[in-house]
Coordinates of C-alpha atoms (C1' of nucleotides) in Angstrom, one line a residue:
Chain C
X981 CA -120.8 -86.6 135.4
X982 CA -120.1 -84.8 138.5
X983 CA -117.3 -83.6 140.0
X984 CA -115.2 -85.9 142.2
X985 CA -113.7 -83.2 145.0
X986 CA -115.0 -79.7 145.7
X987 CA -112.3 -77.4 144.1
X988 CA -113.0 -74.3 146.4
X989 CA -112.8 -76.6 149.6
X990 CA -109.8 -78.3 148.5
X991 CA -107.5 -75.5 148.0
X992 CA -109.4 -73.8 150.8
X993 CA -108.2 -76.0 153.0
X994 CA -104.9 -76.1 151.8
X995 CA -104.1 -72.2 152.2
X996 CA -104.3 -71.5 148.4
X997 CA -107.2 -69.4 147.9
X998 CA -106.7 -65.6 148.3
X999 CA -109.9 -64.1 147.1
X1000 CA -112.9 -65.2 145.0
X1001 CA -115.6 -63.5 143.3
X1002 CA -118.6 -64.9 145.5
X1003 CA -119.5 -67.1 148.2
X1004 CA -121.3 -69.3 146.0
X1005 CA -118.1 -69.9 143.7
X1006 CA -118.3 -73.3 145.8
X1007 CA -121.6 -74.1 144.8
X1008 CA -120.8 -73.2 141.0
X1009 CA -118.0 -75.8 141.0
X1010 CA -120.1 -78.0 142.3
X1011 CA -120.6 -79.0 138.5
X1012 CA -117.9 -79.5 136.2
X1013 CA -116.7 -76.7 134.1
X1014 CA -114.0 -75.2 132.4
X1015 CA -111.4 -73.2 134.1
X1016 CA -108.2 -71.0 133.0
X1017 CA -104.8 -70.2 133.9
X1018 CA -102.6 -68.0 132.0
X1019 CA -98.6 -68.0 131.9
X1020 CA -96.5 -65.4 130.2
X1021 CA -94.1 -66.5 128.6
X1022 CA -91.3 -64.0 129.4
X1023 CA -88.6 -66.8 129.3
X1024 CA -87.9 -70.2 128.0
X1025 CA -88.7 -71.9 131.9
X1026 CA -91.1 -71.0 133.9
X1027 CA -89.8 -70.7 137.9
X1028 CA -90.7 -72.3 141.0
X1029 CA -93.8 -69.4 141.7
X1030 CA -95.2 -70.4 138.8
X1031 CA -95.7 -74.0 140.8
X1032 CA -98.9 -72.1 143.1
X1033 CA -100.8 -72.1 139.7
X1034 CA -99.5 -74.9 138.0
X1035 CA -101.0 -77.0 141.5
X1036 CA -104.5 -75.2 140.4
X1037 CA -104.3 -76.5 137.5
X1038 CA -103.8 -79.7 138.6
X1039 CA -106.5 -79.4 141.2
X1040 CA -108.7 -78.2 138.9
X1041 CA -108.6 -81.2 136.9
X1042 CA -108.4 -83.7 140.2
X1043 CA -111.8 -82.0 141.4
X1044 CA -113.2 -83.0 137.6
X1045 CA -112.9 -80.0 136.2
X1046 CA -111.2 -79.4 132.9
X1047 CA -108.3 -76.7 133.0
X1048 CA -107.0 -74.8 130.1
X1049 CA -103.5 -73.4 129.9
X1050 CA -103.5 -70.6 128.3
X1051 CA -99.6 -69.1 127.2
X1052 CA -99.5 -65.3 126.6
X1053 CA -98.1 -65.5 123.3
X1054 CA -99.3 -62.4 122.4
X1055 CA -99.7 -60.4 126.0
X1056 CA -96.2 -61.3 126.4
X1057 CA -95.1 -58.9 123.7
X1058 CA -97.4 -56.5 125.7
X1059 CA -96.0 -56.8 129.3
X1060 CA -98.0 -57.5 132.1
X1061 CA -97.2 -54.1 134.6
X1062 CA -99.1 -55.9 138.1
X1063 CA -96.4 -56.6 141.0
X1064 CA -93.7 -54.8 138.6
X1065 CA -91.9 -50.9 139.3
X1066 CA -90.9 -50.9 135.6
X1067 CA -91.7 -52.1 132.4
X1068 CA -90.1 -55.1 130.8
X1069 CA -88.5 -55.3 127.9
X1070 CA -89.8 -56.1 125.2
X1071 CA -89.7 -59.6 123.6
X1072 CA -89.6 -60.5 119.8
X1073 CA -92.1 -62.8 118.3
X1074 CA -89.7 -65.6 117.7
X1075 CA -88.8 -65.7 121.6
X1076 CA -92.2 -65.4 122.7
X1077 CA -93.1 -69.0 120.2
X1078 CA -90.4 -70.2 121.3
X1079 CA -91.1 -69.4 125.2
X1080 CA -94.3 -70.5 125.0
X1081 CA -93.9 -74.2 123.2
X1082 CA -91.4 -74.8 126.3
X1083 CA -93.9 -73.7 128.6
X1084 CA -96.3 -75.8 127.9
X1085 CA -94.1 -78.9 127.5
X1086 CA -93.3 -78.0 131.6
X1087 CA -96.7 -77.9 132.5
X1088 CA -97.2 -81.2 130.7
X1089 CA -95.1 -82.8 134.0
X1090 CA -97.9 -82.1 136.3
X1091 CA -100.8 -81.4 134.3
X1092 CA -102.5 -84.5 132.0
X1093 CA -103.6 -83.1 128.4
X1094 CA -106.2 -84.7 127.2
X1095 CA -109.1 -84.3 124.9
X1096 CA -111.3 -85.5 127.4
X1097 CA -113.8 -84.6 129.9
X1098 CA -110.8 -83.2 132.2
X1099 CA -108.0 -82.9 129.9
X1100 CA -106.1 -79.9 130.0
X1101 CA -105.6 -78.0 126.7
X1102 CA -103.0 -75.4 126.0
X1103 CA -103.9 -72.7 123.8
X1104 CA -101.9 -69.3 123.0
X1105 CA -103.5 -66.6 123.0
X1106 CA -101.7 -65.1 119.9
X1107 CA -103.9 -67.2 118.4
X1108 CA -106.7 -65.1 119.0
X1109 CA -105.6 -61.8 119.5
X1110 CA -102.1 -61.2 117.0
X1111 CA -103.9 -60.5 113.8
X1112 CA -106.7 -58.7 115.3
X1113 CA -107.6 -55.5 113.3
X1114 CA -107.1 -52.8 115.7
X1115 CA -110.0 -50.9 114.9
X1116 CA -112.4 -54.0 114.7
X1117 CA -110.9 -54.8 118.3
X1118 CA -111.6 -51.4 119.7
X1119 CA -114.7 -51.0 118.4
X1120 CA -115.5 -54.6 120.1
X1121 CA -114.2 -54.0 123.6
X1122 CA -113.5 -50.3 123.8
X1123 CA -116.7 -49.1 124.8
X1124 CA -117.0 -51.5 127.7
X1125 CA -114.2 -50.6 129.7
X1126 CA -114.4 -47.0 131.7
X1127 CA -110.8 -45.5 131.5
X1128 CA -111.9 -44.3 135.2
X1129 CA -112.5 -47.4 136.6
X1130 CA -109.2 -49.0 134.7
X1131 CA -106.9 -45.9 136.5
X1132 CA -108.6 -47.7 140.0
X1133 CA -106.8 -50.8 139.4
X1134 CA -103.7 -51.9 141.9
X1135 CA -102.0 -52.9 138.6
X1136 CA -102.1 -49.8 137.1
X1137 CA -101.9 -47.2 140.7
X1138 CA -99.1 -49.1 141.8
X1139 CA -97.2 -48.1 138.5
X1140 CA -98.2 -44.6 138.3
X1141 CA -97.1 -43.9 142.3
X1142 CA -93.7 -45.9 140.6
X1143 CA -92.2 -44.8 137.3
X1144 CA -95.4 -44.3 135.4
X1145 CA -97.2 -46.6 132.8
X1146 CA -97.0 -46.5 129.3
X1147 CA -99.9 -46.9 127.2
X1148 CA -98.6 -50.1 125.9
X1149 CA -98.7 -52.1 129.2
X1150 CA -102.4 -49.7 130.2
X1151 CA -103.5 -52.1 127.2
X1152 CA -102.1 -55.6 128.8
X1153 CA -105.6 -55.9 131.0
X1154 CA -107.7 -55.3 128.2
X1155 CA -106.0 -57.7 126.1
X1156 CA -106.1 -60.8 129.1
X1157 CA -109.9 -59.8 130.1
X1158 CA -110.7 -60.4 126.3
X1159 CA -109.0 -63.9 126.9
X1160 CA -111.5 -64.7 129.2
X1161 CA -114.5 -63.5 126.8
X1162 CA -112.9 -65.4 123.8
X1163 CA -112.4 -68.7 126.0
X1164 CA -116.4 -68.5 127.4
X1165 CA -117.2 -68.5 124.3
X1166 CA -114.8 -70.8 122.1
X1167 CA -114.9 -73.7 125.2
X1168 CA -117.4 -72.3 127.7
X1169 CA -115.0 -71.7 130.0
X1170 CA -116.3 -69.7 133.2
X1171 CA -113.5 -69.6 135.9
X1172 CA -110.2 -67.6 135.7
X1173 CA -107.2 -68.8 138.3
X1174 CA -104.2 -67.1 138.8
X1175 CA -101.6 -65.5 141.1
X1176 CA -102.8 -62.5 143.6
X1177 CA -101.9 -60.0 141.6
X1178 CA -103.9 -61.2 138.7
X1179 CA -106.8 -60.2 140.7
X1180 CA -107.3 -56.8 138.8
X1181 CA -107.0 -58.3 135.2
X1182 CA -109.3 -61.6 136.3
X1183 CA -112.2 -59.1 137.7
X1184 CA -111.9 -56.7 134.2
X1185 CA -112.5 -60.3 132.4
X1186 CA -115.6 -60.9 134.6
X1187 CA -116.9 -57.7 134.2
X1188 CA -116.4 -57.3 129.9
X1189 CA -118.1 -61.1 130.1
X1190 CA -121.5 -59.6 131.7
X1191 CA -121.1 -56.3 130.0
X1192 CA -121.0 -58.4 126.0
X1193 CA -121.9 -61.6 126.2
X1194 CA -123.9 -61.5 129.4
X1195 CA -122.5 -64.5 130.9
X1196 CA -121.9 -64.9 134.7
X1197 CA -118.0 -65.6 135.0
X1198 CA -116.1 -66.9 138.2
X1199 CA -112.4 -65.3 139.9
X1200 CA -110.2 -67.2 141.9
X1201 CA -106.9 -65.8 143.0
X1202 CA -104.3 -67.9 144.8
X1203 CA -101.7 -66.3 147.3
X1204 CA -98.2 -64.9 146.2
X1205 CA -95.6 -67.1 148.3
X1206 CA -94.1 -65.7 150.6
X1207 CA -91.3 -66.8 152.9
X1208 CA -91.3 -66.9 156.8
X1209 CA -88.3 -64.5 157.0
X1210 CA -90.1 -61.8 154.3
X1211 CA -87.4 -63.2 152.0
X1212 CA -88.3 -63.3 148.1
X1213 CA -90.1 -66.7 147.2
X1214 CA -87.8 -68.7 144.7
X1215 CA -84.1 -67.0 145.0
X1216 CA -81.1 -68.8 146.2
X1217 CA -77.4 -68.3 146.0
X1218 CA -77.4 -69.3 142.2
X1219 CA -80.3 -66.8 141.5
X1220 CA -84.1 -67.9 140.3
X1221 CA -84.7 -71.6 140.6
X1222 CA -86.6 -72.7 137.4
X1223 CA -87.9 -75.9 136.8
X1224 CA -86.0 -76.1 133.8
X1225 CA -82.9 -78.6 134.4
X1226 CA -80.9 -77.0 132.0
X1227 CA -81.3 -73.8 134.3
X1228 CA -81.3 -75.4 137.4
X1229 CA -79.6 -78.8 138.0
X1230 CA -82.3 -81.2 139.9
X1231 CA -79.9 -81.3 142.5
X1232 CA -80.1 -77.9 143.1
X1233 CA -83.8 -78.2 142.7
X1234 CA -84.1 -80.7 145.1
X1235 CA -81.4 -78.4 147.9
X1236 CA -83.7 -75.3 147.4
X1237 CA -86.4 -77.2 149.2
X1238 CA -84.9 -79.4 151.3
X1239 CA -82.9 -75.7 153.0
X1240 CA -86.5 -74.3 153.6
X1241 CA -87.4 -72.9 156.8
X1242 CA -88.8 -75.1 159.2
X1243 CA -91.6 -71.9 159.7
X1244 CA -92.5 -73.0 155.7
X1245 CA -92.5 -76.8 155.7
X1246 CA -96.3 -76.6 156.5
X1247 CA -97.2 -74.0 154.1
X1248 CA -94.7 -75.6 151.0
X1249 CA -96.6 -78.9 151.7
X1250 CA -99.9 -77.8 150.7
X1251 CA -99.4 -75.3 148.1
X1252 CA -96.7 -77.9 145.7
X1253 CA -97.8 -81.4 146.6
X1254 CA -100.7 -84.0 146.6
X1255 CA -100.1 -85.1 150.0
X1256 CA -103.3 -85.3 152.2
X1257 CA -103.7 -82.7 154.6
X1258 CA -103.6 -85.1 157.4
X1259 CA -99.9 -85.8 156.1
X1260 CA -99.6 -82.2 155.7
X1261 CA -100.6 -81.2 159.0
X1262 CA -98.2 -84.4 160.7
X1263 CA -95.6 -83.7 158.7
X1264 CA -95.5 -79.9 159.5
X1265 CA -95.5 -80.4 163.5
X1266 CA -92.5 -82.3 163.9
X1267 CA -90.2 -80.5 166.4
X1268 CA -86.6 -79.9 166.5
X1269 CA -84.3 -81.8 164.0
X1270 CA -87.2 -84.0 163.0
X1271 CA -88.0 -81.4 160.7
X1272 CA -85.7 -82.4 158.7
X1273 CA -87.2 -85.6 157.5
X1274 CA -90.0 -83.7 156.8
X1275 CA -87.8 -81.5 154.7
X1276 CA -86.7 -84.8 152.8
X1277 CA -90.6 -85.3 152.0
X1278 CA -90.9 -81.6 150.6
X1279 CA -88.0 -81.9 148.3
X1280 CA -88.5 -85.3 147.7
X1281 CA -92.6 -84.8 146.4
X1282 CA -91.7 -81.8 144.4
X1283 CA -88.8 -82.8 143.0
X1284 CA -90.9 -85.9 141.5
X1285 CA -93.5 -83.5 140.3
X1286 CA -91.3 -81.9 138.5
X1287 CA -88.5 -84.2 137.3
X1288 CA -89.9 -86.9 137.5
X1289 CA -89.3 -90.1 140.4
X1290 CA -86.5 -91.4 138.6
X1291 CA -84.5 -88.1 138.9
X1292 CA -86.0 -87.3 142.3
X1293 CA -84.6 -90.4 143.8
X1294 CA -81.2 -89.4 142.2
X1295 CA -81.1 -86.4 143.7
X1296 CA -82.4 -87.2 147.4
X1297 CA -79.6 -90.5 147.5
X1298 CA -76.9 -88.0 146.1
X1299 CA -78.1 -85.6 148.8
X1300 CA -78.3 -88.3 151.7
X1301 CA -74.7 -89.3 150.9
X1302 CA -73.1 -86.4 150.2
X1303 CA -74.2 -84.7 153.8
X1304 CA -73.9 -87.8 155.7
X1305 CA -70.2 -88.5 157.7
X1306 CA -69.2 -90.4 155.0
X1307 CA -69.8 -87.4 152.2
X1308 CA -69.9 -89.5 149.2
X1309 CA -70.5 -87.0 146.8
X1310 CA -70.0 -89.6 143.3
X1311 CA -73.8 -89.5 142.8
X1312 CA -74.3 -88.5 139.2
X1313 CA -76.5 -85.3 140.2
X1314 CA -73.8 -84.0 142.0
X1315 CA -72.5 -80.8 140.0
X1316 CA -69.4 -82.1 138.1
X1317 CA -67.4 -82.3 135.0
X1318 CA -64.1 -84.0 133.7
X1319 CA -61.0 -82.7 133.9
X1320 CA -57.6 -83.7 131.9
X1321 CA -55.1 -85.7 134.0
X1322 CA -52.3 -83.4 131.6
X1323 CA -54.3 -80.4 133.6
X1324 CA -53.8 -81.4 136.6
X1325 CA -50.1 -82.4 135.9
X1326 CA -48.9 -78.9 134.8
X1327 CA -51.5 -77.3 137.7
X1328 CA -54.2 -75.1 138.4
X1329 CA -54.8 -72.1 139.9
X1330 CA -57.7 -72.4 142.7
X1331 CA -59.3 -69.0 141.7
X1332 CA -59.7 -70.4 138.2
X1333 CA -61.1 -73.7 139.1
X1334 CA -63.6 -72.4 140.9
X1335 CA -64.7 -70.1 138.5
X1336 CA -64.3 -73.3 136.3
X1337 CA -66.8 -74.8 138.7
X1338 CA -69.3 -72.0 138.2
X1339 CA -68.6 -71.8 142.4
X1340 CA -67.7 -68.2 142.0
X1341 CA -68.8 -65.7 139.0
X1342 CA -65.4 -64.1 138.5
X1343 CA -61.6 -64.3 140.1
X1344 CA -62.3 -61.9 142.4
X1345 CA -65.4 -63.5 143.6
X1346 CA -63.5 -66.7 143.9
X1347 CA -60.5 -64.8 145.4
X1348 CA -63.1 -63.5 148.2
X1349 CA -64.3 -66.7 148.9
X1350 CA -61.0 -68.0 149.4
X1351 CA -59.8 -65.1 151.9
X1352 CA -62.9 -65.4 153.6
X1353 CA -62.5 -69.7 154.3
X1354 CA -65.2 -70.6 152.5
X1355 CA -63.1 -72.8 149.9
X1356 CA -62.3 -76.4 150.8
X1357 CA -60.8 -79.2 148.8
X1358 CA -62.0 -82.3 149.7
X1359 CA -62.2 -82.0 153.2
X1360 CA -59.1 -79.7 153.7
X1361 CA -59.4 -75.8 154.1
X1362 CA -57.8 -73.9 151.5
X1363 CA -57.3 -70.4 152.5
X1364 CA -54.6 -69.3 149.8
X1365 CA -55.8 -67.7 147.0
X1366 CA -52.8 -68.8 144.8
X1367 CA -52.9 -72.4 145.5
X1368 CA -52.2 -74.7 143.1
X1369 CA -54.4 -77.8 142.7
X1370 CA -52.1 -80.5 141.5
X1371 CA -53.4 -84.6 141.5
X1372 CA -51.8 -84.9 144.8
X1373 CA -55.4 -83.5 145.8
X1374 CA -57.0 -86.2 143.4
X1375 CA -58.9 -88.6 145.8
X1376 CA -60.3 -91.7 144.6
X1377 CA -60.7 -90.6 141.1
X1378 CA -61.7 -87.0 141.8
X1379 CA -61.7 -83.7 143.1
X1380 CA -64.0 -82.1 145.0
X1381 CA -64.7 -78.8 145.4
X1382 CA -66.8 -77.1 147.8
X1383 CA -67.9 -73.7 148.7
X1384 CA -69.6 -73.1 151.8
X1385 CA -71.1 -76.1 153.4
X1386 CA -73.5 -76.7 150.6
X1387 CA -72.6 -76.0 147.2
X1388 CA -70.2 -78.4 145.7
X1389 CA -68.6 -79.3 142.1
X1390 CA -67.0 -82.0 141.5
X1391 CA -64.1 -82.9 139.0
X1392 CA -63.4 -86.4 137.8
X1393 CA -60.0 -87.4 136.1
X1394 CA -60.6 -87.5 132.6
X1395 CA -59.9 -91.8 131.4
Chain V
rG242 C1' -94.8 -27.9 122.9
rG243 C1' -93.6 -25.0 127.9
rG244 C1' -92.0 -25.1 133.2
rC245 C1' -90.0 -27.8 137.3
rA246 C1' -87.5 -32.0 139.4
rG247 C1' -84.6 -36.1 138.4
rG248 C1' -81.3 -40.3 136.1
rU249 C1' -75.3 -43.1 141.1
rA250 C1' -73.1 -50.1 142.0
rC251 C1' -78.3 -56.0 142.7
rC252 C1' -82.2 -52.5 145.1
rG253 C1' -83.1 -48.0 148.0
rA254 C1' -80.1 -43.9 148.9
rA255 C1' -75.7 -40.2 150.1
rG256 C1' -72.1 -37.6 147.5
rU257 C1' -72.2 -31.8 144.2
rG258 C1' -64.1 -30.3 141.5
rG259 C1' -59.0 -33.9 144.2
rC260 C1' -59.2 -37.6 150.6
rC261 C1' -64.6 -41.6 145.3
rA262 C1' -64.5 -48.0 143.3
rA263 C1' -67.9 -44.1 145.5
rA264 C1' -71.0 -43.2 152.8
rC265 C1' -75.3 -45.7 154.8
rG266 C1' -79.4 -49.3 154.7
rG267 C1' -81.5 -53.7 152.4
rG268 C1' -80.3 -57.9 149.7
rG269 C1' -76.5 -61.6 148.6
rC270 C1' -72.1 -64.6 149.8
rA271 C1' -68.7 -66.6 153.5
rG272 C1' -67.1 -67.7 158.7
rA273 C1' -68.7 -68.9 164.0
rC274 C1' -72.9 -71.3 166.4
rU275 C1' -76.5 -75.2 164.6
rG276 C1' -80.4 -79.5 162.6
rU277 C1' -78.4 -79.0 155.1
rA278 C1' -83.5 -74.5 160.0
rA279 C1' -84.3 -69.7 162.3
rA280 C1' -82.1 -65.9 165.3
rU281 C1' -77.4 -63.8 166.6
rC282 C1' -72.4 -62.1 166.0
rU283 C1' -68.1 -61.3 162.4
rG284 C1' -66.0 -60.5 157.5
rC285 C1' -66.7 -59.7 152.3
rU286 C1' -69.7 -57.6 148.4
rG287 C1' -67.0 -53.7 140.2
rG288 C1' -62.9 -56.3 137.1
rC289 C1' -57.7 -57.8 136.5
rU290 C1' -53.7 -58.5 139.6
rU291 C1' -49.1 -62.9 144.9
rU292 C1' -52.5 -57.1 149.9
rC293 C1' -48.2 -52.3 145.4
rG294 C1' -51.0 -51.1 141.5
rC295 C1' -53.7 -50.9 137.0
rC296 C1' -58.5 -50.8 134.3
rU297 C1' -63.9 -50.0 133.8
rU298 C1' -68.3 -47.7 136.4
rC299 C1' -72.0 -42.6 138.7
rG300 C1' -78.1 -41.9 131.7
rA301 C1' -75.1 -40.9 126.5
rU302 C1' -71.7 -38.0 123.8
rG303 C1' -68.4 -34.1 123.5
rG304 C1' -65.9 -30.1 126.3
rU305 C1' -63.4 -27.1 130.5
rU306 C1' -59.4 -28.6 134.1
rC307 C1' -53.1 -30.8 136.2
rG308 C1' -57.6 -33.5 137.9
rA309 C1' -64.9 -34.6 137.0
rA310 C1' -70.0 -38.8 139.7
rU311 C1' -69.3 -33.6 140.8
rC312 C1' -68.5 -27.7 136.2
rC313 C1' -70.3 -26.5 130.8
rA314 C1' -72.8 -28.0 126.1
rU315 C1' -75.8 -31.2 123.3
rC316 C1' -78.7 -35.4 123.3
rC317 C1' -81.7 -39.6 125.4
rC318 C1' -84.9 -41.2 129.3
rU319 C1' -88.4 -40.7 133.7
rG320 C1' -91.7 -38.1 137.1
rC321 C1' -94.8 -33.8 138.3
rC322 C1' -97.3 -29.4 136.6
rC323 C1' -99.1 -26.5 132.4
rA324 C1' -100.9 -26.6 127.1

RNA sequence: GGGCAGGUACCGAAGUGGCCAAACGGGGCAGACUGUAAAUCUGCUGGCUUUCGCCUUCGAUGGUUCGAAUCCAUCCCUGCCCA
């Protein structure tokens, strides 16, 4: 069997390939072979920059290749210091299972496990590396790695000019390169993916693969997302978005893409969906408030990918109506809970209902918001911060409140 | 173990006895303008309270004082240098 795409080109083309070990890595997946991506498994979602290696994955597997998902059961309890000023906490054992099983059932969306050919597999590396002697591991991998050449790496410079590195997280790229030896050699895999900043560990792997098993390995980073204002990647008003739904309504989901830049549209395109290039490249170039449709298409294909087209559709029809003249805004995705007629009867405060509404952290937030016109009910201002919502502001069934032009909340009477 | 320098709100960073809920910058939120965009301008940005005021916060705990982020003691943590 051969492959059916050439990897390398593929995510060439699409902007996703920030540095590789060599320039035959193209000819080396030119045959089908076994690839890995790790994830930590710091919390119980993964977030939307996890999607850059999530899509390698999933291109790895398109191009014929067979990816492995490999969850940091047991580097998670380490800490992985690249891209970070401090060190993390420290996670218990339970969290980290627990983390990790969750993980994997995300990546499951995108990526097809399989015991076939191109299957994806998802393997922890606790497995592996928990009940490790110490001794027997340091006598294994110790002598191949030159403390001088480790103190070279961004990972680890970039913490010392910081706050320092503790000898715990010094250990974290030892512990990952071993992943790469132990996966060669348990299901011959020979290519390591990951983020940018992975770069460092993915190269220490390489080199501890030549060094004790003398096997050629293969690096391929992809680039850290970046946004066309030099914002962060993956923050909104409501903090990280994850592609948990319990974290991060689908709605949401699907307005954190569908608010990008029109500078990003391009970029987004390639790196989270399938679309062709061609698409890509049409889509991108549209001019003006045109864009916006294009916009639609974003949120719209990632959305699916990651909730599925049921939930995508939900979302994009909620969306449509709720911006458009008529601002329906009784689609199910729509933030919103029930509320007691009996509530509304005696009254409530506007502070606390939006707090209620999750539109404002705290009464003084909420009171801010107020002050500063951002609150409407319905369609009508409310600048007062001690108005009273009674059901005289009931319409159709239901209240709606709304913070800013985009984020809303919705009450419905209570039958 | 020794010496030195530090630990301030989301981040960076001023403040070094009362005028400090704490300058300034970034970030964030909101308003105006727009295309659910960017840029720009404006306001807000600890909590509770109907603008008075009260409470909590400046690594932790005690203390000095009418009064402390600011002074003292002890402890914890970080960086640099030495061993």
């Amino acid at each position: 069997m051969s492959v059916t795409a050439d990897l390398f080109q593929v995510l060439n083309e699409r902007g996703m390939v920030a540095q590789s070990t060599d320039e035959a890595i193209s000819e080396r997946l030119a045959k089908p072979c076994v690839g890995y991506i790790g994830f930590d498994p710091t919390a119980d979602s993964l977030h939307v920059g996890s999607l850059v290696p999530i899509m390698g994955l999933a291109w790895m597997q398109r191009c014929g290749h067979r990816p492995l998902v490999v969850v940091g059961g047991a580097t998670a309890l380490i800490g992985d210091p690249s891209g970070k000023s401090e060190m993390r906490k420290m996670l218990s054992r339970d969290d980290v299972a627990a983390n990790a099983a969750a993980i994997g059932d995300q990546i499951g969306r995108v990526v097809r496990f399989g015991d076939d050919a191109t299957g994806a597999a998802l393997l922890n590396n606790a497995d592996w590396l928990a009940d490790r002697s110490w001794i027997d591991f340091l006598r294994e991998v110790g002598p191949h790695f030159s403390v001088n050449r480790m103190l070279t790496m961004d990972s680890v410079k970039g913490r010392m000019e910081a706050s320092g590195i503790s000898f715990l997280e010094f250990n974290y790229m030892v512990m990952q390169a071993y992943d790469f030896l132990h996966l060669q050699r348990s299901h011959g895999c020979t290519l390591q993916m990951g983020g940018q900043d992975q770069w460092g560990n993915i190269v220490m792997g390489i080199e501890l693969g030549r060094r004790i098993a003398e096997v050629s390995l293969a690096g391929l980073t992809m680039p850290l997302v970046t946004k066309a204002d030099g914002g962060k990647f993956g923050k909104s008003e409501a903090g990280n978005i994850w592609l948990s739904a319990d974290r991060t309504p689908v709605y949401q989901f699907y307005q954190f893409w569908r608010n990008v830049a029109d500078a990003d549209v391009g970029r987004f395109l390639s790196f989270f969906t399938f679309l062709e290039m061609d698409q890509v490249n049409q889509l991108a170039s549209a001019e003006g408030r045109a864009i916006n449709e294009s916009k639609e298409v974003l949120a719209f294909e990632i959305t699916k990918l990651v909730h599925g087209e049921a939930a995508a559709q939900q979302a994009q029809a909620d969306a449509q109506k709720a911006f458009s003249a008529s601002a329906d805004v009784t689609g199910d995705s729509i933030p919103h809970a029930a509320i007691a007629a009996s509530e509304l009867e005696a009254g409530i405060g506007i502070l606390a209902l939006l707090v209620r509404a999750e539109l404002a952290k705290s009464n003084s937030e909420a009171r801010r918001l107020v002050q500063g016109g951002g609150v409407r009910i319905h369609d009508a201002r409310i600048d007062d911060p001690t108005h009273t919502v009674t059901t005289a502001a009931l319409q159709d069934g239901y209240l709606l409140l709304r913070a800013g032009k985009k984020r809303l909340y919705r009450f419905d009477l209570e039958a």
